[in-house]
Coordinates of C-alpha atoms and ligand atoms in Angstrom, one line a residue:
Chain V
X1 CA -33.2 -9.6 -81.3
X2 CA -33.1 -11.3 -78.2
X3 CA -33.3 -14.7 -79.9
X4 CA -30.0 -13.5 -82.4
X5 CA -28.5 -13.2 -79.2
X6 CA -29.4 -16.9 -78.2
X7 CA -28.7 -18.1 -81.2
X8 CA -24.5 -16.0 -81.3
X9 CA -22.8 -16.9 -78.2
X10 CA -21.1 -13.1 -78.6
X11 CA -20.3 -13.7 -74.9
X12 CA -18.6 -17.1 -74.8
X13 CA -16.2 -16.0 -78.1
X14 CA -15.3 -12.7 -75.9
X15 CA -14.7 -15.2 -73.4
X16 CA -12.2 -16.9 -75.3
X17 CA -10.7 -13.7 -76.8
X18 CA -9.5 -13.2 -73.8
X19 CA -8.3 -16.1 -72.5
X20 CA -6.8 -17.2 -76.4
X21 CA -5.0 -13.3 -76.1
X22 CA -3.5 -14.7 -72.5
X23 CA -2.4 -17.5 -74.0
X24 CA -0.6 -16.2 -77.0
X25 CA 1.0 -13.5 -74.8
X26 CA 2.6 -15.9 -72.3
X27 CA 3.5 -18.6 -75.0
X28 CA 4.9 -16.3 -77.3
X29 CA 6.4 -15.1 -74.4
X30 CA 7.6 -17.6 -71.3
X31 CA 10.6 -19.4 -73.1
X32 CA 12.3 -16.1 -74.7
X33 CA 14.2 -13.6 -72.2
X34 CA 15.9 -13.8 -68.7
X35 CA 14.3 -10.8 -68.1
X36 CA 11.6 -10.1 -65.8
X37 CA 10.1 -7.4 -66.9
X38 CA 10.2 -9.0 -70.3
X39 CA 8.0 -11.6 -69.1
X40 CA 4.0 -11.4 -69.3
X41 CA 3.4 -14.2 -66.6
X42 CA 3.6 -13.9 -62.7
X43 CA 4.4 -17.2 -61.7
X44 CA 8.6 -17.1 -60.0
X45 CA 10.8 -19.7 -60.5
X46 CA 11.9 -18.7 -57.6
X47 CA 15.1 -21.5 -56.4
X48 CA 16.9 -21.4 -60.2
X49 CA 16.3 -16.9 -59.6
X50 CA 15.4 -15.0 -56.9
X51 CA 11.9 -13.5 -56.0
X52 CA 11.2 -10.4 -55.9
X53 CA 9.5 -9.0 -53.7
X54 CA 7.2 -6.0 -52.8
X55 CA 8.8 -2.8 -51.2
X56 CA 6.8 -3.4 -48.3
X57 CA 7.2 -7.0 -48.0
X58 CA 7.4 -7.9 -43.6
X59 CA 11.4 -9.5 -43.3
X60 CA 12.7 -10.4 -40.2
X61 CA 13.7 -7.6 -37.4
X62 CA 16.8 -5.5 -38.3
X63 CA 18.9 -2.8 -36.5
X64 CA 20.2 0.2 -38.1
X65 CA 23.3 1.8 -38.0
X66 CA 23.7 5.7 -39.5
X67 CA 26.1 7.1 -41.3
X68 CA 28.7 7.1 -38.2
X69 CA 28.2 3.2 -37.7
X70 CA 26.4 4.2 -34.4
X71 CA 23.4 2.3 -33.3
X72 CA 20.4 4.2 -33.9
X73 CA 18.0 3.0 -31.2
X74 CA 18.3 5.5 -28.0
X75 CA 16.2 2.4 -26.2
X76 CA 12.8 4.4 -25.9
X77 CA 11.5 0.9 -24.9
X78 CA 8.2 1.3 -27.4
X79 CA 8.8 -1.4 -29.5
X80 CA 9.4 -3.5 -26.8
X81 CA 6.0 -2.4 -25.0
X82 CA 4.0 -2.7 -28.4
X83 CA 4.9 -5.5 -29.5
X84 CA 2.2 -8.1 -28.7
X85 CA 4.0 -11.4 -28.3
X86 CA 6.8 -9.8 -26.3
X87 CA 9.9 -11.1 -27.9
X88 CA 12.2 -7.9 -27.7
X89 CA 13.9 -7.5 -24.8
X90 CA 16.1 -4.6 -25.0
X91 CA 19.1 -3.7 -22.1
X92 CA 20.1 0.4 -21.7
X93 CA 22.9 1.1 -21.3
X94 CA 25.3 4.1 -21.9
X95 CA 28.3 5.2 -23.5
X96 CA 30.9 7.5 -23.9
X97 CA 30.4 10.4 -26.4
X98 CA 26.5 9.8 -27.0
X99 CA 24.3 11.9 -25.1
X100 CA 21.6 9.4 -25.9
X101 CA 20.9 5.7 -24.7
X102 CA 23.0 3.4 -25.7
X103 CA 20.9 -0.9 -26.5
X104 CA 23.7 -2.7 -24.3
X105 CA 21.4 -6.1 -25.2
X106 CA 18.7 -6.6 -28.0
X107 CA 17.8 -9.7 -28.3
X108 CA 14.9 -10.9 -30.8
X109 CA 13.0 -14.5 -30.6
X110 CA 11.8 -14.5 -34.0
X111 CA 10.7 -18.0 -33.6
X112 CA 6.9 -16.6 -31.1
X113 CA 7.4 -13.5 -34.1
X114 CA 4.7 -12.8 -36.2
X115 CA 5.8 -10.4 -38.5
X116 CA 3.5 -7.7 -37.2
X117 CA 5.5 -4.3 -38.0
X118 CA 4.8 -3.0 -35.1
X119 CA 7.8 -2.4 -34.5
X120 CA 9.1 -0.6 -36.6
X121 CA 5.8 1.8 -37.0
X122 CA 6.0 2.5 -33.3
X123 CA 9.5 3.1 -33.1
X124 CA 10.0 7.2 -33.5
X125 CA 13.5 7.0 -34.5
X126 CA 13.1 5.1 -37.7
X127 CA 16.0 2.2 -36.0
X128 CA 14.3 -0.9 -36.5
X129 CA 12.8 -1.7 -40.3
X130 CA 12.2 -5.8 -41.2
X131 CA 13.8 -6.8 -44.0
X132 CA 13.2 -8.6 -47.0
X133 CA 14.7 -12.2 -45.9
X134 CA 12.3 -14.6 -45.8
X135 CA 14.0 -17.6 -45.5
X136 CA 14.1 -17.9 -42.5
X137 CA 13.6 -22.1 -41.7
X138 CA 16.3 -23.2 -39.8
X139 CA 16.9 -26.9 -37.6
X140 CA 17.6 -25.3 -33.6
X141 CA 15.5 -23.5 -31.5
X142 CA 18.7 -21.3 -30.8
X143 CA 19.0 -20.2 -34.4
X144 CA 15.8 -17.8 -33.8
X145 CA 17.6 -16.6 -30.8
X146 CA 18.8 -13.3 -32.5
X147 CA 21.2 -10.5 -30.9
X148 CA 23.5 -7.6 -31.4
X149 CA 26.3 -10.2 -31.0
X150 CA 26.5 -13.4 -32.9
X151 CA 27.9 -13.9 -36.7
X152 CA 24.5 -16.7 -37.3
X153 CA 22.0 -14.6 -35.7
X154 CA 23.5 -11.0 -36.0
X155 CA 20.9 -8.3 -35.6
X156 CA 22.4 -5.8 -38.1
X157 CA 23.4 -7.4 -41.0
X158 CA 21.5 -6.4 -43.5
X159 CA 19.9 -9.6 -45.1
X160 CA 21.8 -12.3 -44.5
X161 CA 20.3 -15.3 -46.6
X162 CA 19.0 -18.0 -43.9
X163 CA 21.4 -20.7 -42.8
X164 CA 19.7 -23.2 -44.4
X165 CA 18.8 -21.6 -47.5
X166 CA 18.4 -23.0 -51.2
X167 CA 19.1 -19.3 -52.3
X168 CA 22.7 -19.7 -50.9
X169 CA 23.9 -22.1 -53.8
Chain B
X1 CA -2.7 -59.3 -104.7
X2 CA -4.3 -63.1 -103.8
X3 CA -6.6 -62.1 -100.7
X4 CA -5.8 -62.5 -97.2
X5 CA -6.1 -65.7 -95.5
X6 CA -7.5 -65.7 -91.8
X7 CA -3.6 -65.8 -90.4
X8 CA -3.0 -62.7 -92.4
X9 CA -6.0 -60.7 -91.4
X10 CA -5.7 -61.2 -87.9
X11 CA -2.2 -60.7 -87.3
X12 CA -2.9 -57.6 -89.8
X13 CA -5.4 -56.4 -87.2
X14 CA -3.7 -57.2 -84.6
X15 CA -0.6 -54.5 -85.7
X16 CA -3.1 -51.9 -86.3
X17 CA -4.9 -52.3 -83.3
X18 CA -1.6 -51.9 -81.5
X19 CA -0.7 -49.2 -83.0
X20 CA -3.5 -47.0 -82.6
X21 CA -3.3 -48.2 -79.3
X22 CA -0.1 -47.1 -79.6
X23 CA -0.9 -43.6 -80.7
X24 CA -3.8 -42.9 -77.8
X25 CA -1.2 -44.6 -75.8
X26 CA 1.2 -41.4 -75.8
X27 CA -1.5 -38.7 -76.6
X28 CA -3.9 -39.1 -73.4
X29 CA -0.6 -38.1 -70.9
X30 CA 0.2 -35.3 -73.2
X31 CA -3.0 -34.3 -73.5
X32 CA -3.0 -34.2 -69.1
X33 CA 0.3 -32.5 -69.3
X34 CA -1.0 -30.5 -72.4
X35 CA -4.4 -29.4 -70.1
X36 CA -1.6 -28.4 -67.0
X37 CA 0.6 -26.2 -69.2
X38 CA -2.8 -24.4 -71.8
X39 CA -4.1 -23.4 -68.7
X40 CA -2.2 -22.1 -67.2
X41 CA -1.0 -19.7 -70.0
X42 CA -3.9 -18.6 -70.2
X43 CA -4.0 -18.4 -66.6
X44 CA -1.1 -15.6 -66.9
X45 CA 1.1 -17.7 -65.4
X46 CA 3.5 -21.0 -66.6
X47 CA 1.4 -24.2 -65.4
X48 CA 4.1 -27.4 -65.0
X49 CA 7.8 -26.5 -65.0
X50 CA 9.1 -29.0 -61.8
X51 CA 8.1 -32.6 -60.9
X52 CA 8.4 -33.4 -57.8
X53 CA 11.9 -34.3 -56.1
X54 CA 14.5 -32.8 -54.3
X55 CA 16.7 -30.1 -55.4
X56 CA 19.3 -32.3 -56.6
X57 CA 16.7 -34.4 -58.7
X58 CA 16.1 -34.6 -62.3
X59 CA 13.8 -32.1 -63.5
X60 CA 15.3 -29.4 -60.2
X61 CA 18.9 -29.9 -62.4
X62 CA 17.0 -29.3 -65.6
X63 CA 15.9 -26.6 -64.0
X64 CA 19.1 -25.0 -62.8
X65 CA 20.8 -25.9 -65.7
X66 CA 18.6 -24.0 -68.5
X67 CA 18.3 -20.8 -66.2
X68 CA 22.9 -21.0 -66.6
X69 CA 22.6 -21.4 -69.7
X70 CA 19.7 -19.0 -70.2
X71 CA 16.3 -20.5 -71.5
X72 CA 16.3 -22.8 -74.3
X73 CA 12.9 -22.4 -76.2
X74 CA 11.3 -25.3 -77.5
X75 CA 13.5 -27.4 -74.8
X76 CA 11.7 -24.8 -71.7
X77 CA 8.2 -25.6 -72.4
X78 CA 8.8 -28.8 -72.2
X79 CA 10.1 -28.3 -68.2
X80 CA 6.9 -30.2 -67.4
X81 CA 6.7 -32.9 -69.0
X82 CA 7.9 -35.9 -66.5
X83 CA 4.6 -34.9 -64.4
X84 CA 2.5 -37.2 -66.3
X85 CA 5.6 -40.2 -65.8
X86 CA 4.8 -39.2 -62.2
X87 CA 1.2 -39.3 -63.1
X88 CA 1.4 -43.4 -64.3
X89 CA 3.1 -44.1 -61.6
X90 CA 1.2 -42.8 -58.9
X91 CA -2.3 -44.3 -60.6
X92 CA -0.9 -47.7 -61.4
X93 CA 0.9 -48.3 -57.8
X94 CA -2.0 -46.7 -55.2
X95 CA -4.0 -48.2 -53.1
X96 CA -7.5 -49.8 -54.4
X97 CA -9.6 -48.7 -52.3
X98 CA -13.5 -51.4 -52.5
X99 CA -16.1 -49.7 -50.1
X100 CA -17.3 -52.6 -47.5
X101 CA -20.6 -52.0 -48.2
X102 CA -19.8 -51.3 -52.2
X103 CA -21.3 -54.0 -55.2
X104 CA -17.8 -55.4 -55.5
X105 CA -19.0 -56.7 -58.9
X106 CA -20.4 -54.1 -60.2
X107 CA -17.2 -51.9 -58.9
X108 CA -15.4 -53.2 -60.7
X109 CA -16.9 -53.4 -64.2
X110 CA -17.7 -50.1 -64.2
X111 CA -14.6 -48.9 -64.8
X112 CA -13.6 -51.3 -67.8
X113 CA -16.9 -50.8 -69.0
X114 CA -16.0 -47.0 -70.1
X115 CA -12.5 -47.3 -70.8
X116 CA -13.6 -50.8 -73.6
X117 CA -16.4 -48.5 -74.6
X118 CA -13.6 -45.2 -75.6
X119 CA -11.1 -47.1 -77.0
X120 CA -13.4 -49.4 -78.9
X121 CA -14.2 -47.0 -80.8
X122 CA -11.3 -45.8 -81.9
X123 CA -11.1 -49.3 -84.1
X124 CA -14.4 -47.7 -86.6
X125 CA -12.6 -44.4 -87.2
X126 CA -10.7 -44.0 -90.2
X127 CA -7.3 -42.1 -89.8
X128 CA -6.1 -42.2 -93.2
X129 CA -8.6 -42.4 -96.7
X130 CA -7.6 -46.5 -98.1
X131 CA -3.8 -48.0 -98.1
X132 CA -1.5 -45.9 -95.9
X133 CA 1.3 -47.5 -96.6
X134 CA 2.4 -51.2 -97.6
X135 CA 5.0 -53.3 -95.0
X136 CA 7.9 -54.5 -95.8
X137 CA 8.3 -57.3 -98.4
X138 CA 10.9 -59.2 -96.6
X139 CA 8.8 -59.4 -93.5
X140 CA 7.3 -63.4 -93.2
X141 CA 3.9 -63.4 -93.1
X142 CA 2.9 -60.5 -94.1
X143 CA 4.9 -59.1 -96.0
X144 CA 3.5 -57.0 -98.9
X145 CA 0.1 -56.8 -96.7
X146 CA -1.3 -53.3 -97.3
X147 CA -1.7 -51.2 -93.5
X148 CA -5.7 -49.7 -93.5
X149 CA -5.6 -46.1 -92.1
X150 CA -8.3 -48.2 -91.0
X151 CA -8.5 -50.7 -88.0
X152 CA -12.0 -51.9 -89.4
X153 CA -14.5 -50.2 -92.3
X154 CA -17.5 -50.7 -91.1
X155 CA -19.9 -49.7 -93.6
X156 CA -22.5 -48.3 -91.1
X157 CA -19.3 -46.8 -89.0
X158 CA -21.2 -43.9 -88.0
X159 CA -24.0 -45.9 -86.0
X160 CA -21.5 -47.9 -84.7
X161 CA -19.7 -45.4 -83.3
X162 CA -22.6 -43.8 -81.4
X163 CA -23.4 -47.1 -80.1
X164 CA -21.0 -48.1 -79.0
X165 CA -19.6 -44.4 -77.5
X166 CA -23.6 -44.7 -75.6
X167 CA -22.3 -47.6 -73.7
X168 CA -20.0 -45.7 -72.2
X169 CA -22.3 -43.8 -70.3
X170 CA -22.9 -47.4 -68.6
X171 CA -19.6 -47.0 -66.8
X172 CA -20.3 -44.2 -65.1
X173 CA -24.3 -44.9 -63.9
X174 CA -23.1 -47.9 -63.2
X175 CA -19.7 -47.0 -61.0
X176 CA -22.0 -44.8 -59.3
X177 CA -24.3 -46.6 -59.0
X178 CA -22.3 -49.7 -57.4
X179 CA -20.5 -46.8 -55.1
X180 CA -23.2 -47.2 -52.2
X181 CA -22.4 -44.0 -51.9
X182 CA -24.0 -40.3 -51.6
X183 CA -22.6 -38.7 -54.0
X184 CA -21.9 -41.2 -56.5
X185 CA -25.2 -41.5 -57.2
X186 CA -26.0 -37.7 -57.6
X187 CA -23.4 -38.2 -59.8
X188 CA -24.6 -40.8 -62.0
X189 CA -28.0 -39.2 -61.8
X190 CA -27.2 -36.6 -63.4
X191 CA -24.9 -38.2 -66.0
X192 CA -27.5 -40.3 -66.6
X193 CA -30.1 -37.3 -67.2
X194 CA -27.0 -35.6 -69.1
X195 CA -26.5 -37.6 -71.8
X196 CA -29.9 -39.0 -72.4
X197 CA -30.3 -35.3 -73.3
X198 CA -27.2 -34.2 -74.7
X199 CA -27.7 -37.6 -76.8
X200 CA -29.7 -36.2 -79.0
X201 CA -28.8 -33.4 -80.6
X202 CA -25.1 -35.2 -80.9
X203 CA -27.0 -37.6 -83.1
X204 CA -29.5 -34.7 -84.9
X205 CA -26.2 -32.9 -85.4
X206 CA -24.5 -35.5 -87.3
X207 CA -28.0 -36.3 -89.4
X208 CA -27.3 -33.7 -92.1
X209 CA -23.7 -34.6 -92.1
X210 CA -25.5 -37.8 -93.3
X211 CA -27.9 -36.9 -95.5
X212 CA -24.8 -34.6 -97.4
X213 CA -23.2 -37.6 -97.5
X214 CA -25.3 -40.5 -98.4
X215 CA -23.4 -42.7 -96.4
X216 CA -22.9 -43.8 -93.1
X217 CA -19.7 -45.2 -93.8
X218 CA -16.6 -43.1 -92.1
X219 CA -14.2 -42.7 -94.6
X220 CA -16.3 -42.4 -98.2
X221 CA -18.7 -39.9 -95.5
X222 CA -15.2 -38.3 -94.7
X223 CA -13.9 -38.1 -98.6
X224 CA -17.5 -36.7 -99.6
X225 CA -18.2 -33.6 -96.9
X226 CA -14.7 -32.5 -97.3
X227 CA -14.1 -32.5 -100.7
X228 CA -17.6 -31.4 -101.9
X229 CA -17.7 -33.9 -104.6
X230 CA -21.6 -34.0 -105.7
X231 CA -22.6 -31.3 -102.7
X232 CA -23.9 -28.2 -103.4
X233 CA -22.1 -25.2 -102.4
X234 CA -24.3 -24.5 -100.1
X235 CA -23.3 -27.2 -98.6
X236 CA -21.5 -25.1 -95.9
X237 CA -23.8 -23.5 -94.0
X238 CA -25.5 -26.6 -92.4
X239 CA -22.1 -28.1 -91.7
X240 CA -20.6 -24.9 -90.4
X241 CA -23.5 -24.8 -88.0
X242 CA -23.7 -28.3 -87.7
X243 CA -20.1 -28.2 -86.5
X244 CA -20.6 -26.0 -83.3
X245 CA -23.6 -28.0 -82.7
X246 CA -21.5 -31.4 -82.3
X247 CA -18.5 -29.6 -81.0
X248 CA -20.5 -28.5 -77.7
X249 CA -22.9 -31.6 -77.2
X250 CA -18.8 -32.6 -77.2
X251 CA -18.0 -31.9 -74.3
X252 CA -21.4 -32.7 -72.8
X253 CA -20.6 -36.3 -74.0
X254 CA -17.2 -36.8 -72.5
X255 CA -18.4 -34.5 -69.4
X256 CA -15.9 -32.0 -69.8
X257 CA -16.1 -28.1 -68.5
X258 CA -18.0 -26.6 -68.8
X259 CA -21.0 -29.5 -68.6
X260 CA -19.0 -31.4 -66.0
X261 CA -22.0 -31.5 -64.2
X262 CA -21.1 -35.5 -62.8
X263 CA -18.1 -34.8 -60.8
X264 CA -19.1 -31.1 -59.6
X265 CA -16.8 -30.6 -56.8
X266 CA -18.4 -28.1 -55.1
X267 CA -20.9 -29.7 -54.7
X268 CA -20.9 -33.8 -55.0
X269 CA -16.9 -33.8 -54.0
X270 CA -15.9 -36.0 -57.5
X271 CA -18.8 -36.3 -58.6
X272 CA -19.3 -40.7 -60.1
X273 CA -15.3 -41.5 -58.9
X274 CA -15.9 -40.3 -55.4
X275 CA -15.1 -43.8 -53.9
X276 CA -12.6 -44.8 -57.4
X277 CA -8.9 -45.3 -56.4
X278 CA -6.1 -46.3 -58.0
X279 CA -6.2 -47.6 -61.6
X280 CA -10.1 -47.6 -61.2
X281 CA -10.1 -44.3 -61.2
X282 CA -7.2 -44.4 -63.7
X283 CA -9.4 -46.0 -66.5
X284 CA -12.4 -43.8 -66.1
X285 CA -10.1 -40.8 -66.2
X286 CA -8.3 -42.6 -69.3
X287 CA -11.6 -43.0 -71.1
X288 CA -12.5 -39.4 -70.5
X289 CA -9.8 -38.5 -72.5
X290 CA -10.4 -41.0 -74.3
X291 CA -13.5 -39.8 -75.4
X292 CA -11.8 -35.6 -76.0
X293 CA -10.1 -37.9 -79.0
X294 CA -12.9 -39.7 -80.5
X295 CA -15.1 -36.6 -80.1
X296 CA -12.1 -34.7 -81.4
X297 CA -12.3 -37.0 -84.5
X298 CA -15.5 -37.5 -85.1
X299 CA -15.5 -34.0 -85.7
X300 CA -12.3 -32.9 -87.8
X301 CA -13.7 -35.6 -89.7
X302 CA -17.6 -34.9 -90.5
X303 CA -17.2 -31.8 -90.5
X304 CA -13.6 -30.0 -90.6
X305 CA -12.1 -31.3 -93.8
X306 CA -11.0 -34.5 -92.5
X307 CA -7.5 -36.0 -94.5
X308 CA -8.0 -32.4 -96.5
X309 CA -6.7 -29.8 -95.6
X310 CA -9.6 -26.9 -96.0
X311 CA -12.9 -27.5 -93.4
X312 CA -16.4 -27.3 -94.3
X313 CA -16.2 -29.0 -97.5
X314 CA -15.0 -25.5 -98.8
X315 CA -11.0 -28.6 -100.0
X316 CA -13.5 -28.2 -103.9
X317 CA -10.7 -24.2 -104.3
X318 CA -7.7 -26.0 -104.4
X319 CA -7.7 -28.3 -107.0
X320 CA -6.6 -31.6 -106.9
X321 CA -3.5 -31.2 -108.6
X322 CA -1.7 -28.6 -106.1
X323 CA 1.5 -31.0 -104.7
X324 CA 0.7 -32.1 -101.0
X325 CA -2.0 -29.2 -99.6
X326 CA -4.5 -30.9 -102.5
X327 CA -4.0 -34.7 -101.7
X328 CA -5.3 -36.5 -98.5
X329 CA -2.8 -36.9 -95.8
X330 CA -2.6 -38.2 -92.3
X331 CA -0.8 -35.0 -91.0
X332 CA -3.4 -32.7 -91.9
X333 CA -6.0 -35.1 -89.9
X334 CA -3.6 -35.7 -86.8
X335 CA -2.9 -31.5 -86.5
X336 CA -7.2 -30.7 -86.9
X337 CA -7.5 -33.1 -83.7
X338 CA -5.0 -31.7 -81.9
X339 CA -6.6 -28.1 -82.8
X340 CA -10.0 -29.5 -81.6
X341 CA -8.5 -31.0 -78.3
X342 CA -7.2 -27.4 -77.7
X343 CA -9.9 -26.0 -77.8
X344 CA -11.6 -28.3 -75.5
X345 CA -9.0 -26.9 -73.2
X346 CA -9.3 -23.6 -74.3
X347 CA -12.7 -23.9 -73.3
X348 CA -12.0 -25.5 -69.6
X349 CA -8.9 -22.5 -69.6
X350 CA -12.2 -19.9 -69.9
X351 CA -16.2 -21.1 -69.2
X352 CA -17.3 -21.4 -65.5
X353 CA -19.6 -24.5 -64.8
X354 CA -23.0 -24.4 -65.9
X355 CA -26.6 -25.0 -63.8
X356 CA -28.0 -28.4 -63.8
X357 CA -31.2 -26.0 -65.1
X358 CA -29.2 -23.7 -67.6
X359 CA -27.4 -27.3 -69.2
X360 CA -30.6 -29.1 -69.5
X361 CA -32.3 -25.8 -71.2
X362 CA -29.1 -25.4 -73.4
X363 CA -29.8 -29.8 -74.3
X364 CA -33.4 -29.1 -75.0
X365 CA -34.3 -25.7 -75.9
X366 CA -31.8 -24.3 -78.2
X367 CA -29.5 -27.7 -79.2
X368 CA -32.4 -29.3 -80.3
X369 CA -34.2 -27.1 -82.2
X370 CA -31.3 -25.5 -83.9
X371 CA -30.5 -29.3 -84.7
X372 CA -33.8 -29.5 -86.2
X373 CA -33.3 -26.4 -88.0
X374 CA -29.9 -27.5 -89.6
X375 CA -31.4 -30.9 -90.4
X376 CA -34.6 -29.2 -92.4
X377 CA -31.2 -26.5 -94.0
X378 CA -29.2 -30.1 -95.1
X379 CA -32.4 -31.5 -96.5
X380 CA -33.7 -28.9 -98.7
X381 CA -30.4 -28.6 -99.8
X382 CA -29.6 -31.6 -100.6
X383 CA -32.4 -31.6 -103.0
X384 CA -33.2 -28.1 -104.0
X385 CA -29.8 -27.6 -105.9
Ligands
LIG1 S1 7.1 -7.7 -36.2 FE1 5.6 -7.6 -34.0 S2 5.7 -9.4 -33.1 FE2 7.6 -9.1 -34.0 S3 9.1 -7.9 -33.1 FE3 7.9 -6.6 -34.7 S4 6.4 -5.7 -32.6 FE4 7.0 -8.1 -32.3
LIG2 S1 11.4 1.6 -30.7 FE1 13.0 2.3 -32.3 S2 14.8 4.0 -30.8 FE2 12.7 2.9 -29.3 S3 13.9 0.8 -28.1 FE3 12.8 0.3 -30.5 S4 14.6 0.1 -31.9 FE4 15.3 1.5 -30.5

C-alpha cells in the first residue's frame, strides 16, 4: 500500500489539478467581461478602473453634516485628546439658534495623521469618518493642512480626489 | 539530384542554423512572458499587464485604450508582452561586474560553456522526419536544395545529445567556483551532486526507448516509437512510465522548481549566479530556458509521439491514409513541445522546493529503481512479444 502511494504521487496530482483549475478559470474569464463580479481573479487594474476598497478602509478624515446641513460636531474635543499624533485642533464657538457648541476652526494636519481611526471611534456623535480617499500625495506641505475653509483642502467634501491623482483624467 | 558541393553544404547548414536559432531566440523570451502569465493565472491574479513607463507611455496608453473599448479578447492576454523587450534591454545594457578576487578567465568561460552546451544540442534534434521543404529553384547557389528537418542527422544522435547536455553542468560548477564566494560555491556543489545523481535515471529512462526502437538515430527513434511499427502494443507501458521518469529528471537537469536547489534563494542568495550580472547572467538565464526547450523536445520525440498526433506509440490507431492527422507534421511537434513547456511552468506554479536530502532520496531510492524496473519491462516486451 505504502509502495503504491509512493509510486503514484497523488498529492502532486491533486496540487496540479488545483492550480490547473484556477489557471483555467482565470484564463477563460480574464478578458471576457468588464464587470468585476464576473472576473475570477483578484488583480485590480487600478489606474484604468477605480479600485474597489473594503468598507472599513481608512482614508482621509472628513467632517460630516446632518440633514439640515449643519455640522454635527459639538466640540467635545474627544477626538483632539485621543489623537496619538495630535493633528486635530478645534476652536469652540457659539452660533445663533444652536444649543450645542459649534467648531469655529477644525484643523487637520494630514501630514502626520497615521489613519488609526481613534478619532472616529472616540466621537460619540458620529460626526467624523475616515472616507475612502487614498490618493493623498501632494507636492506642497500646505496641501496637507485641511480645514473648514478653502477649496482643495476642505474637510467637508465627501471624497475629493487628490489634486494630482491619476484617476482624475 | 547531384550531390551537394562543399559550398552548398555550408550555405544550407548556415541557413538551417540561423533558422533554428531564430526560433529558439523567439521562444525563450516568449517563455519568460508565458511564465509570468501562467504563474499569475494559476495564483488567481493577472500576471504582467503593463511595462514600466509613465502614464503617457506606450503600455499605459494601450491599457487605457483597451479599457475604453472594453477588453479585447486575445489581444488582452498579451498586454504585458513588452516586458520581455525591457528584460532583454536591461540584461544587455547592465554593467558587467567581475568580482575582484574572481578567476577572470573561468568566470567568463562558464556562462559561455553553459549556453554553448544548451544551444549545441539543438543541432542534433530533428524537428521533422526527412525534408521539410525545398529552397526555391530560382535562388542562386542553394536553389532546389532540401531544407532538412534536422541540422545534423547524427547516427548516434541520442548519445551526442546526452553528452552535450551534461557539459552544461560544467558551466554551473565552473562559474560557481570562479566566483570565489561562499554561496555560489555551495550552489555549485549542490548542482554537481544533483546533476550527477539525476543523470543516471535520466539515461536509464531513455534506454527503454532505445531498446524498443533499436536505433540511436534521433529521427528514426522518434518515428519508430510514435508509429509503433514492429513494436508490440504492450510497449505503451514502458513508454508511459519512461515519460514520467524522464520529465521528472528533466526538471532536475534544468534546475527548475521543484528541484532548483542550486539557486535556492532562501538559503543561497541566488546560488551559482550570485556574483553574475549583466549579459553573463543573461547567458545562464538563456541556457536554462534553452535547456527547458531541449528537454521538452526530447520528451516529445521519444515518448510523446514526436511528429505524429498520438503519444506513446498509439499512432497505429490512426491509419496513414487519414489526411493530416495520419501524417507527421512540424505543427504536432511544436504543439507538443509547447504543451510540455506549459507543464514546466505549471509545475513551478504548484510545487514548493524539495529539501536537499529529499531530492537525493527521490533520485536514488525512487527514480533509479523505477527506471531499472521499466528497463526490464521494456526488454521483456522487446524479446517476448
Ligand atoms: S486617524 Fe488617528 S492620527 Fe489621524 S486624526 Fe484620527 S486619531 Fe489622529
Ligand atoms: S469627537 Fe466628534 S463631536 Fe467631539 S470634537 Fe471630535 S468630531 Fe466633534
